[in-house]
Short mmCIF file of C-alpha atoms in Angstrom, two decimals:
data_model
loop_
_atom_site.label_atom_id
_atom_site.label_comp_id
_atom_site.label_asym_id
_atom_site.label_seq_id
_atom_site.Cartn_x
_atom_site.Cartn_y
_atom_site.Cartn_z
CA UNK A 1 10.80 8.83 -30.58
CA UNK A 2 10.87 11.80 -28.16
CA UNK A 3 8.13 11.25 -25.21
CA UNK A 4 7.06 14.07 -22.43
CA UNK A 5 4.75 12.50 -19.98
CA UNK A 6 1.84 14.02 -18.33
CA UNK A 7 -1.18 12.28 -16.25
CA UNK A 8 -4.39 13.98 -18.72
CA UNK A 9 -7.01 11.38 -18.23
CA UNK A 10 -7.51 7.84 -16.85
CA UNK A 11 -5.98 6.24 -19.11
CA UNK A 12 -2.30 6.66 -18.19
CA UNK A 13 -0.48 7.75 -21.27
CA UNK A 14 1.97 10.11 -22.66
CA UNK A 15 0.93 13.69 -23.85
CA UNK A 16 2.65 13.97 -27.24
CA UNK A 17 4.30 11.58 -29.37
CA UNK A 18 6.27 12.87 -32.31
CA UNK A 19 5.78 10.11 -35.39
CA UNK A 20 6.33 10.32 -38.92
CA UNK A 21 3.36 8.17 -39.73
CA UNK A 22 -0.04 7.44 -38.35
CA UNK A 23 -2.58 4.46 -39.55
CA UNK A 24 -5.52 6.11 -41.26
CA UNK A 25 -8.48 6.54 -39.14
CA UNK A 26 -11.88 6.27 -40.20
CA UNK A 27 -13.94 9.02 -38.25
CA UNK A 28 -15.97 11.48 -39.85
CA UNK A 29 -14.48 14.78 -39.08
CA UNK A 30 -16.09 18.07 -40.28
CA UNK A 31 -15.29 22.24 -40.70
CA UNK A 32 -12.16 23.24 -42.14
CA UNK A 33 -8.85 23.35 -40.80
CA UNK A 34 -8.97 26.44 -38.73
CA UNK A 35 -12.48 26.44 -37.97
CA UNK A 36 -12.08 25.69 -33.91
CA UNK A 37 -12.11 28.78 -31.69
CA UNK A 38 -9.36 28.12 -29.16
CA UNK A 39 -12.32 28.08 -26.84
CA UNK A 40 -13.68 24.84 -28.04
CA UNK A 41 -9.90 23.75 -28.82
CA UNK A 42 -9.80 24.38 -25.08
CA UNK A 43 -13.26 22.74 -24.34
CA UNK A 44 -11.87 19.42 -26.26
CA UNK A 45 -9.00 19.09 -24.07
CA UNK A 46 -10.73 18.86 -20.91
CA UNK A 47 -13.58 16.92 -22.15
CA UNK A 48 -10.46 14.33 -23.65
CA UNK A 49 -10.02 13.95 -19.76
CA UNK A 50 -13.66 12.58 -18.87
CA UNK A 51 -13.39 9.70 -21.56
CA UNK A 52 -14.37 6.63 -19.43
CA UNK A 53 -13.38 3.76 -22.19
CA UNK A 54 -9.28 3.49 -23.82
CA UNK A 55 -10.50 4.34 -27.36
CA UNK A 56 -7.13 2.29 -28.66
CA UNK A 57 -4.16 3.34 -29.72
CA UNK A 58 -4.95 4.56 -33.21
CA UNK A 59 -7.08 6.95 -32.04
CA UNK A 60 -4.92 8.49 -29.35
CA UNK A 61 -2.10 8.83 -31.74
CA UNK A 62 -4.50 11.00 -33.82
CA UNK A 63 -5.37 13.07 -30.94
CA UNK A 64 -1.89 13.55 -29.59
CA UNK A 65 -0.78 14.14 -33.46
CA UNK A 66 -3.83 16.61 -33.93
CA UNK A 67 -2.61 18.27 -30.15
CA UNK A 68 0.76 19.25 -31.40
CA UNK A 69 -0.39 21.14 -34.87
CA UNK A 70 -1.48 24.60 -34.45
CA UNK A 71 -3.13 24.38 -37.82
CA UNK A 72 -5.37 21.29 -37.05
CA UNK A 73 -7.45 22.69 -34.08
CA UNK A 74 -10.88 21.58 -35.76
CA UNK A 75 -9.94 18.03 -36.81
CA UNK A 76 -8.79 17.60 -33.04
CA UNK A 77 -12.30 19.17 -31.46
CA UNK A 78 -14.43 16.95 -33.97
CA UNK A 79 -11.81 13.86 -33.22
CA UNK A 80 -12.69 14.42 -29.28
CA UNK A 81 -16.02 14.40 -29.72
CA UNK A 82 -16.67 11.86 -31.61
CA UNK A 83 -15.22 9.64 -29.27
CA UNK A 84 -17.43 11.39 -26.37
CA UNK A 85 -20.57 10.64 -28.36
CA UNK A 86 -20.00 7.11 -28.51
CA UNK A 87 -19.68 6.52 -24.91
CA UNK A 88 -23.02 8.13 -24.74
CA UNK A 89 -23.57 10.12 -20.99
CA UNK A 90 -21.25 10.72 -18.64
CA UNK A 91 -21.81 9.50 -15.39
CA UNK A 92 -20.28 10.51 -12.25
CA UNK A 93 -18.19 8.44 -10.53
CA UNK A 94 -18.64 7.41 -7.04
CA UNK A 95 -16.04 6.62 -4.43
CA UNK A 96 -16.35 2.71 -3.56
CA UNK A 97 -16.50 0.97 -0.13
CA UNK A 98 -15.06 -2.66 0.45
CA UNK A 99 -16.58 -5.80 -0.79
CA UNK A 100 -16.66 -7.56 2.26
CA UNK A 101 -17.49 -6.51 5.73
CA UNK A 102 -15.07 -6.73 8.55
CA UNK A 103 -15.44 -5.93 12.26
CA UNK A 104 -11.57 -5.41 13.07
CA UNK A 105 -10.95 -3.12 10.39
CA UNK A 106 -12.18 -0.20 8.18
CA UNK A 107 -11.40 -0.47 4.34
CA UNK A 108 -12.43 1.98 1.40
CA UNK A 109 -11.53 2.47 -1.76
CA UNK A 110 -11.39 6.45 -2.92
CA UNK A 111 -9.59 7.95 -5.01
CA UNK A 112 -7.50 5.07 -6.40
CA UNK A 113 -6.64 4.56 -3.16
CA UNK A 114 -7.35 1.86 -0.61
CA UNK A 115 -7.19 2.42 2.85
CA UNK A 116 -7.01 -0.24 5.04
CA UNK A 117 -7.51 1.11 8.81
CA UNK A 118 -6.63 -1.15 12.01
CA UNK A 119 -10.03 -0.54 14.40
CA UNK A 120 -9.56 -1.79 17.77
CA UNK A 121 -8.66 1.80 18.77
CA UNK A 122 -10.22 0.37 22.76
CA UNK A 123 -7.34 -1.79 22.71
CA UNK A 124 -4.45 0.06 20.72
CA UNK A 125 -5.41 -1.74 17.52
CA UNK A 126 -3.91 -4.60 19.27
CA UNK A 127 -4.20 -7.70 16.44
CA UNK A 128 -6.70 -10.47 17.34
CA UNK A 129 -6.66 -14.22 15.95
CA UNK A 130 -9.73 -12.40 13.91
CA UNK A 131 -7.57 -9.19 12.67
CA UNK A 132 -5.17 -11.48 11.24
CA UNK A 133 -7.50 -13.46 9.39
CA UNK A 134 -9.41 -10.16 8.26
CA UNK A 135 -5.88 -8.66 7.23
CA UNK A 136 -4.83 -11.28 4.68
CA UNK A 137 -8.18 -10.88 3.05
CA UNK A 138 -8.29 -7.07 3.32
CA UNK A 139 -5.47 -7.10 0.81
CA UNK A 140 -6.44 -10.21 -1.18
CA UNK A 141 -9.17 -8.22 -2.17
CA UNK A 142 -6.94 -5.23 -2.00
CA UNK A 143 -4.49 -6.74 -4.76
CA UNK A 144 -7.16 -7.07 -6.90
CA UNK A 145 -9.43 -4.29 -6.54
CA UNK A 146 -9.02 -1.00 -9.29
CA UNK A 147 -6.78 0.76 -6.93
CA UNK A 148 -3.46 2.07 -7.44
CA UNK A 149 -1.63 2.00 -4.33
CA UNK A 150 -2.78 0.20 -1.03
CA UNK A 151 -2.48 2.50 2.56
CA UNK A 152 -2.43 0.75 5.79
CA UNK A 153 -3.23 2.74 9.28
CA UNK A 154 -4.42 2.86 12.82
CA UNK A 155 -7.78 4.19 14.25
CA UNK A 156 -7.42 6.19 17.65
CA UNK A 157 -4.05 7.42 18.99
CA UNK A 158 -2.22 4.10 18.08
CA UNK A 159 -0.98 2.61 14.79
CA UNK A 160 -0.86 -0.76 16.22
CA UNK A 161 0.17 -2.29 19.41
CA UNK A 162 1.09 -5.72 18.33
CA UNK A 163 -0.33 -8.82 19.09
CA UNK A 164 -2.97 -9.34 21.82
CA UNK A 165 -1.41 -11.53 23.94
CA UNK A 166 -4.76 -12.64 25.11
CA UNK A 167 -4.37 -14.64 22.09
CA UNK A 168 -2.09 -17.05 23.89
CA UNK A 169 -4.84 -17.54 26.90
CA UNK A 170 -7.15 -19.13 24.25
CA UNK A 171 -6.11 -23.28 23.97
CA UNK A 172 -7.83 -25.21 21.94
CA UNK A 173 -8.30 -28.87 22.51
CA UNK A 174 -5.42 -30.43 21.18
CA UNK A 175 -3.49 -27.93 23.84
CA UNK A 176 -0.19 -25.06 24.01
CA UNK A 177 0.93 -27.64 20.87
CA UNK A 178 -1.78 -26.99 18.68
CA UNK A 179 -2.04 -23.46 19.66
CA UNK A 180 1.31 -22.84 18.52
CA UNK A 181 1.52 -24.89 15.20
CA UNK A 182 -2.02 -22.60 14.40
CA UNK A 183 -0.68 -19.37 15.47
CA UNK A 184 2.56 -19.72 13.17
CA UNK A 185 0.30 -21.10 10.52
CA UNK A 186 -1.27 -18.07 10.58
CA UNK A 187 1.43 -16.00 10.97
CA UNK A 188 3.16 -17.60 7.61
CA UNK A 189 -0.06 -16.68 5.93
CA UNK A 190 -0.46 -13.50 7.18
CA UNK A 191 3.16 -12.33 6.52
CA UNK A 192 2.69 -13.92 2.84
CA UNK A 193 -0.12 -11.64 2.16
CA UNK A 194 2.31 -9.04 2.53
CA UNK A 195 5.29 -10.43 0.53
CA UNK A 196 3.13 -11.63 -2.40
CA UNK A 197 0.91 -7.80 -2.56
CA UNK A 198 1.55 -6.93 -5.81
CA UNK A 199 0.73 -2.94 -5.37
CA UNK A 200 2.86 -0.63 -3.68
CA UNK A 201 2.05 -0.50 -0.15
CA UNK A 202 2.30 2.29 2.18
CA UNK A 203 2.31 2.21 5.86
CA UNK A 204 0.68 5.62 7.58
CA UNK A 205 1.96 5.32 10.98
CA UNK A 206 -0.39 7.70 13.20
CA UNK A 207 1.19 7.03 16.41
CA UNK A 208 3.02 4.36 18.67
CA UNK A 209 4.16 0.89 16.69
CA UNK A 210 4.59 -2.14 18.50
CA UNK A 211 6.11 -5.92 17.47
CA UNK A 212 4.58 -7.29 14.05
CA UNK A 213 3.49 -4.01 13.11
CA UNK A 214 6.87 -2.44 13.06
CA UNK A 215 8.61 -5.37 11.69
CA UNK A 216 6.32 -5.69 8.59
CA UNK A 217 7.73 -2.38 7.40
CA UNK A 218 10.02 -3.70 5.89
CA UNK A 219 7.83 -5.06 3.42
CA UNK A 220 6.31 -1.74 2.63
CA UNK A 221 7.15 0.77 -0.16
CA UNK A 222 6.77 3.93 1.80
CA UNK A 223 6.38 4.35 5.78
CA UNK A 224 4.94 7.75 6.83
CA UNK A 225 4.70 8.90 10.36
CA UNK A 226 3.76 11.56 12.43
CA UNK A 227 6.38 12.72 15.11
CA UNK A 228 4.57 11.15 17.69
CA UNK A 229 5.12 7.76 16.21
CA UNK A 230 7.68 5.54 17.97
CA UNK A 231 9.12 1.91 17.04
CA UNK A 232 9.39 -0.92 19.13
CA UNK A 233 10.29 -4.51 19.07
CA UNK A 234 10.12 -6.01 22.51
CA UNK A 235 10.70 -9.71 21.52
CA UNK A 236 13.52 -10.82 24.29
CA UNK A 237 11.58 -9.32 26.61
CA UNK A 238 8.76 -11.70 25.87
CA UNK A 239 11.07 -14.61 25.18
CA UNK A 240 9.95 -14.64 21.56
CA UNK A 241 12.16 -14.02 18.34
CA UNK A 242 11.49 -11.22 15.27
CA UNK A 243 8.80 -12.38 12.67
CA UNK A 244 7.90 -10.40 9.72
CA UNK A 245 10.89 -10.88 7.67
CA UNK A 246 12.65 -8.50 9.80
CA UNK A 247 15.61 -10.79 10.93
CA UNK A 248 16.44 -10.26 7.13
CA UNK A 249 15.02 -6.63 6.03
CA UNK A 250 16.42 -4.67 9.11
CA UNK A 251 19.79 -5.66 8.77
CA UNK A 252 19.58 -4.75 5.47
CA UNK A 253 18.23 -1.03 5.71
CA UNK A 254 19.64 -0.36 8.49
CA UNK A 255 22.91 -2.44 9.45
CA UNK A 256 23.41 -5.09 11.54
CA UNK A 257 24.22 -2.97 14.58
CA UNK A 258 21.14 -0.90 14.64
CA UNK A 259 19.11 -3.57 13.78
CA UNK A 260 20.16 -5.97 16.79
CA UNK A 261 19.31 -2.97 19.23
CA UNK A 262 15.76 -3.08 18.15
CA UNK A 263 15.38 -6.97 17.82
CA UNK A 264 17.83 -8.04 19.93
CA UNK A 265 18.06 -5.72 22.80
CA UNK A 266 14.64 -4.19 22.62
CA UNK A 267 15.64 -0.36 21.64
CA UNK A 268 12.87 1.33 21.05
CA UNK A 269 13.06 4.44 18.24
CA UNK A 270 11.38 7.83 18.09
CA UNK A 271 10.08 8.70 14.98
CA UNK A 272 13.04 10.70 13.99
CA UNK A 273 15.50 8.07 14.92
CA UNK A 274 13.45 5.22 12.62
CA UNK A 275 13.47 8.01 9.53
CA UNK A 276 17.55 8.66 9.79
CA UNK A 277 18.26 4.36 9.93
CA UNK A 278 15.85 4.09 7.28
CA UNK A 279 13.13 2.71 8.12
CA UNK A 280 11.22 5.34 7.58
CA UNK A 281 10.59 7.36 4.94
CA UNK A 282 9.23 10.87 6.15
CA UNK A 283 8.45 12.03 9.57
CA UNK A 284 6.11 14.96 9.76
CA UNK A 285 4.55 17.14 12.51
CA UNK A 286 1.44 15.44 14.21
CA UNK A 287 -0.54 18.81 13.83
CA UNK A 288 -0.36 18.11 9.48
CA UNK A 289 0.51 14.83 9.53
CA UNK A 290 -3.15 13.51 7.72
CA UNK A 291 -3.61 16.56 5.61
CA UNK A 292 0.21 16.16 4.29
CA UNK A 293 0.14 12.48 3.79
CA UNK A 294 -2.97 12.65 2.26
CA UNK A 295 -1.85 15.36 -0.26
CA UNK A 296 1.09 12.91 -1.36
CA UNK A 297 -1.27 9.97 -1.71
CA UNK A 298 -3.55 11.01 -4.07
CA UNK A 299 -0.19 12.63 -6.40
CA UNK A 300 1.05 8.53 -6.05
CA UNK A 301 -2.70 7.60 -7.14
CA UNK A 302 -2.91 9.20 -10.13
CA UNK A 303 -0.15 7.56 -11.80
CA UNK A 304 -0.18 4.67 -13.90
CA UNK A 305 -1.65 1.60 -11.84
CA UNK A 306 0.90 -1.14 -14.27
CA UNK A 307 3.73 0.97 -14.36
CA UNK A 308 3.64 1.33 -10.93
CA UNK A 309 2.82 -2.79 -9.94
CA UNK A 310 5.15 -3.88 -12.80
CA UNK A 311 8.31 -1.54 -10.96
CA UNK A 312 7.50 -3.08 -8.08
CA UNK A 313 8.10 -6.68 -8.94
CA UNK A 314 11.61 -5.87 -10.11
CA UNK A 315 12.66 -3.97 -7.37
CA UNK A 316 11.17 -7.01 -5.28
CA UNK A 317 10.88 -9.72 -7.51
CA UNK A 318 14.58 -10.65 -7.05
CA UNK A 319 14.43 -10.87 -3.27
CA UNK A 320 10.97 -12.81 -2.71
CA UNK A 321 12.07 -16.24 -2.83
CA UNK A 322 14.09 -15.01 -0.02
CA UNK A 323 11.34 -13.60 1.71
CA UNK A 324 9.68 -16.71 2.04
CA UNK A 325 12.30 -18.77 3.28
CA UNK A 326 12.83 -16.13 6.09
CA UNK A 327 8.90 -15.94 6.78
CA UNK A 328 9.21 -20.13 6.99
CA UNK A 329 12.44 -19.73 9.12
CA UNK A 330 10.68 -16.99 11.21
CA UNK A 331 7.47 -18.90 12.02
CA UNK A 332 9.20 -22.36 12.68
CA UNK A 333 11.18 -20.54 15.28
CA UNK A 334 8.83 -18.69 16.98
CA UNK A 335 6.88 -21.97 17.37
CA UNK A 336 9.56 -23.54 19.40
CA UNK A 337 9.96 -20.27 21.15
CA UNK A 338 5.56 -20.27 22.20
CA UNK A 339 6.58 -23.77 23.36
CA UNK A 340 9.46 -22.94 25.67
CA UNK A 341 9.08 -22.86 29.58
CA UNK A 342 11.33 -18.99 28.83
CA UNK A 343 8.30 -17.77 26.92
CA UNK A 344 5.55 -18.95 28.95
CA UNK A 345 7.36 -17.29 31.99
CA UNK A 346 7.87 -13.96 29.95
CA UNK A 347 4.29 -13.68 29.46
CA UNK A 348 3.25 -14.75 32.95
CA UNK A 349 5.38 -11.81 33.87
CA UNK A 350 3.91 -9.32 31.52
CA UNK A 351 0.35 -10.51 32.51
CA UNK A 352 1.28 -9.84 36.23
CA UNK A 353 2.77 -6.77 35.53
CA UNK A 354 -0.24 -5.21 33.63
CA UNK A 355 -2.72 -6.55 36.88
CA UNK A 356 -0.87 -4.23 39.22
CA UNK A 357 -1.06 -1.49 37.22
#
């Protein structure tokens, strides 16, 4: 069976399939062979493309059959619409907003696409006990919205400046021990969220990246970012360890080397440097960053929404029971580390530093 793909209408399927035998349909179909103009031949295409409903697979061998024959023009115009008439009106469709409301983020749905925007642009989109919770059921929803591919960003100047280490001023009444055992709680399940997406995921970095934001990138399928992006991991400096899966997916795009002078030694990479170790995909100029990215995102969005989730579970499947154990191996670390007199100390410091500024 020879196949030649082409995206024609929302259903996702091939453009001509060359058979030796099709199931009888029963649709009325009237004029003679030859009767269509290649006007209306040409009119029946198009209108082929605003069918809203799959009208099975009997029927789209007919039309693809009917497509390829020079001498069947008619049968495929009356075939097309046929099909239109039974959906009845067309009605316009309408670009969708989230389901849920969220006061950290902005999310929308256009375009087969879902854009989940970071929007704490005050505080360089640092992420809040709340952002984290509003994050895991961004994509939730995300995973199971009609979308074909899932786009996280930043509002403001920043992509995201890591945690807000405010966080760690906030005890609760069981104490530092209970704040800890909740923060990597919520860490596991926020790091989970991103494992376990089943859609591919792509990370529009608009500017500066900062601790769990650049070490979830990892996790994505494709990381954009504009030239004025950069990459850091400061975790030493703060007496904390990587999270994110990165102890385990930086080594592996990039070598060991490279990766322990960005979570070891605190190395922090320009754009350009993040795209040649890998972890980046494409860097492009700041002035046509959006209007590039955005060109490429709505190509990725028209093709098939299965195809595209069921090629991303074997290129990850393999590897997620992995993930998980490094997520658990992660958290359970950084616990002890939040717990440590070295940490406390490191953020003291940091606190201190920022007042005198």
């Amino acid at each position: 069976m020879a196949v030649a793909l082409r995206k024609i209408s929302p259903w996702r399927f091939v453009r001509a399939v060359q058979v030796t035998h099709f199931p009888t349909l029963k649709l009325h179909m009237t004029g003679s062979m030859m009767g269509a103009t290649v006007e209306q031949f040409n009119h029946a295409k198009s209108q082929m493309g605003t069918l809203k409903e799959d009208p099975g697979n009997e029927a789209k061998l007919k039309i693809y059959a009917l497509f390829k024959q020079e001498d069947a023009r008619q049968q495929y115009v009356d075939l097309i619409d046929s099909l239109l008439a039974a959906e009845g009106p067309a009605v316009a469709a309408q670009p969708t907003g989230s389901a849920a409301t969220f006061d950290t983020l902005l999310v929308s749905t256009e375009d087969n696409i879902t854009t989940i925007r970071l929007n704490r642009p005050q505080k360089k989109n640092a992420i809040t006990v709340e952002m984290y919770n509003e994050v895991i059921k961004a994509l939730e929803q995300a995973g199971k919205d009609d979308s074909v591919i899932t786009v996280i960003t930043g509002s403001g100047d920043f992509y995201c400046s890591g945690n807000d280490l405010t966080n760690f001023t906030k005890i609760p009444e069981g104490g530092i021990e209970q704040m800890a055992k909740d923060a990597g709680e919520l860490l596991r399940e926020f790091v989970k969220a991103f494992i376990d997406f089943p859609k591919p995921l792509v990370a529009v970095v608009n500017g500066p990246a900062v601790g769990v934001s650049v070490t979830l990138l990892g996790l994505f399928e494709i990381v954009y970012a504009t030239e004025r992006a950069t990459f850091h991991t400061p975790f030493s400096q703060l007496g904390q360890s990587p999270e994110g899966c990165s102890s385990y997916t930086f080594p592996k795009i990039m070598g060991n080397a490279k990766a322990s002078e960005m979570l070891l030694f605190n190395k922090k990479l320009s754009a350009v440097q993040a795209c040649a170790q890998g972890l980046v995909t494409e860097v492009f100029p700041d002035s046509s960053f959006q209007t590039e990215v955005a060109t490429r995102l709505k190509a990725y969005a028209k093709l098939p929404r299965n195809s595209l989730a069921l090629s991303k579970q074997l290129i990850r499947g393999t590897e997620k029971e992995r993930l998980h154990t490094v997520n658990d191996q992660e958290v359970e670390r950084l616990v002890e580390r939040w717990l440590s007199d070295e940490c406390m100390q490191a953020i003291m410091s940091f606190f201190q530093a920022k007042a005198k500024l």
